[in-house]
GROMACS .gro file of C-alpha atoms in nm:
model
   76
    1UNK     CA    1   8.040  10.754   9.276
    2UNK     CA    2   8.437  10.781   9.161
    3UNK     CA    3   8.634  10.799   9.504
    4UNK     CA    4   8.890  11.064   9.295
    5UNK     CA    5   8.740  11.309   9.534
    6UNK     CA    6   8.901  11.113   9.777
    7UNK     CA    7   9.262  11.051   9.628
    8UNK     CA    8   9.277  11.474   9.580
    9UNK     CA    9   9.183  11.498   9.935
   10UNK     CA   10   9.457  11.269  10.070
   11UNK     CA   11   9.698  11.470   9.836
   12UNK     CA   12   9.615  11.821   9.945
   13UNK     CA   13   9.629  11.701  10.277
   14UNK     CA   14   9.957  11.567  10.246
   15UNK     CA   15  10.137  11.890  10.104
   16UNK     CA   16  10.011  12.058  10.410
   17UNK     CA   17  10.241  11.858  10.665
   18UNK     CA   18  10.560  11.916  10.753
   19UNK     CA   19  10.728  11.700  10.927
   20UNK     CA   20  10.994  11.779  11.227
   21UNK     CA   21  11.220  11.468  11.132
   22UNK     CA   22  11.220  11.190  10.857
   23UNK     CA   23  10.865  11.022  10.819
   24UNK     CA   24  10.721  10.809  10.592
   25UNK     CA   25  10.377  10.908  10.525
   26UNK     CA   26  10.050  11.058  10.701
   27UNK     CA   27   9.788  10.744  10.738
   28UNK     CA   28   9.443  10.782  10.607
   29UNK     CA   29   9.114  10.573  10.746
   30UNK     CA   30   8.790  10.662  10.639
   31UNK     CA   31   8.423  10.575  10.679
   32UNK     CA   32   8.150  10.600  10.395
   33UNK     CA   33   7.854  10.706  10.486
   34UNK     CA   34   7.515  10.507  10.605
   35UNK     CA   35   7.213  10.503  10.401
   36UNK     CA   36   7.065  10.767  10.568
   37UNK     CA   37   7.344  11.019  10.607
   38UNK     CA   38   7.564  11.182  10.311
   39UNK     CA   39   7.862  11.272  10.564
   40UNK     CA   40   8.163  11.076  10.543
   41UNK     CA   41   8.448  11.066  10.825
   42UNK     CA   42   8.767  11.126  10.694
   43UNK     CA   43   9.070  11.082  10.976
   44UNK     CA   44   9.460  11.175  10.839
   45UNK     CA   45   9.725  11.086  11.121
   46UNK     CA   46  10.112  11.052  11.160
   47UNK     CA   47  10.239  10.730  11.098
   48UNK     CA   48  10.403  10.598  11.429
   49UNK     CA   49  10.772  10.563  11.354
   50UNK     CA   50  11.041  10.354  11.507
   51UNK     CA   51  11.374  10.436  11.669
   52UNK     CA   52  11.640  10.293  11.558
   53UNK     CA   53  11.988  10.346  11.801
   54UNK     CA   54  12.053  10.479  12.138
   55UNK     CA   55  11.882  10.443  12.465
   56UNK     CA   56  11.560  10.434  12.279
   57UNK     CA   57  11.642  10.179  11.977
   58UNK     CA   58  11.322  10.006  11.920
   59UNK     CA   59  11.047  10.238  12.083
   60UNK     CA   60  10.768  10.359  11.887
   61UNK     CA   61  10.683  10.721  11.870
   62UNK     CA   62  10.462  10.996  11.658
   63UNK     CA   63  10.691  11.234  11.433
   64UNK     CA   64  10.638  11.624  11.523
   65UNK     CA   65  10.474  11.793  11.261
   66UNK     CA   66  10.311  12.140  11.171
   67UNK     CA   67  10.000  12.150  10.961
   68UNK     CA   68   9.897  12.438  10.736
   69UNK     CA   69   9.521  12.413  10.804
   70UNK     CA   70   9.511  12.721  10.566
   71UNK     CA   71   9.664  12.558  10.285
   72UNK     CA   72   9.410  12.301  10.275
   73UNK     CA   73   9.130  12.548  10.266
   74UNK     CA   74   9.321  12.727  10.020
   75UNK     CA   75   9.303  12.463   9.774
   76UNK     CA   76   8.965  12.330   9.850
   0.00000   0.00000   0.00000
């Protein structure tokens, strides 16, 4: 089976985050599934980003972000 399914996922899901200050990119992981189950667990997360100046210079943290969960289902 072509994992294109997969790449449109990863896109739609994309174009439904905003981010609250300069990030990168939202991190995908996923798990195919067993032999006996058709289910596959998908997980989309921030990227942690690092501070750079001030008090802070060098901490990692998550990004604030808003995501449209009805834009995805939109365009499912």
């Amino acid at each position: 089976m072509s994992d294109k399914w997969l790449e449109e996922l990863q896109e739609k899901v994309a174009n439904c985050w905003e981010w609250h200050s300069p990030a990168l990119q939202v991190t995908f992981r996923y798990t195919k599934p067993d032999e006996d189950d058709v289910f596959w667990e998908i997980w989309a997360y921030p990227a942690v980003q690092e501070i750079v100046g001030g008090k802070e210079d060098g901490e990692s943290v998550w990004s604030g972000f808003n995501f449209d969960v009805s834009g995805i289902l939109e365009r499912l």
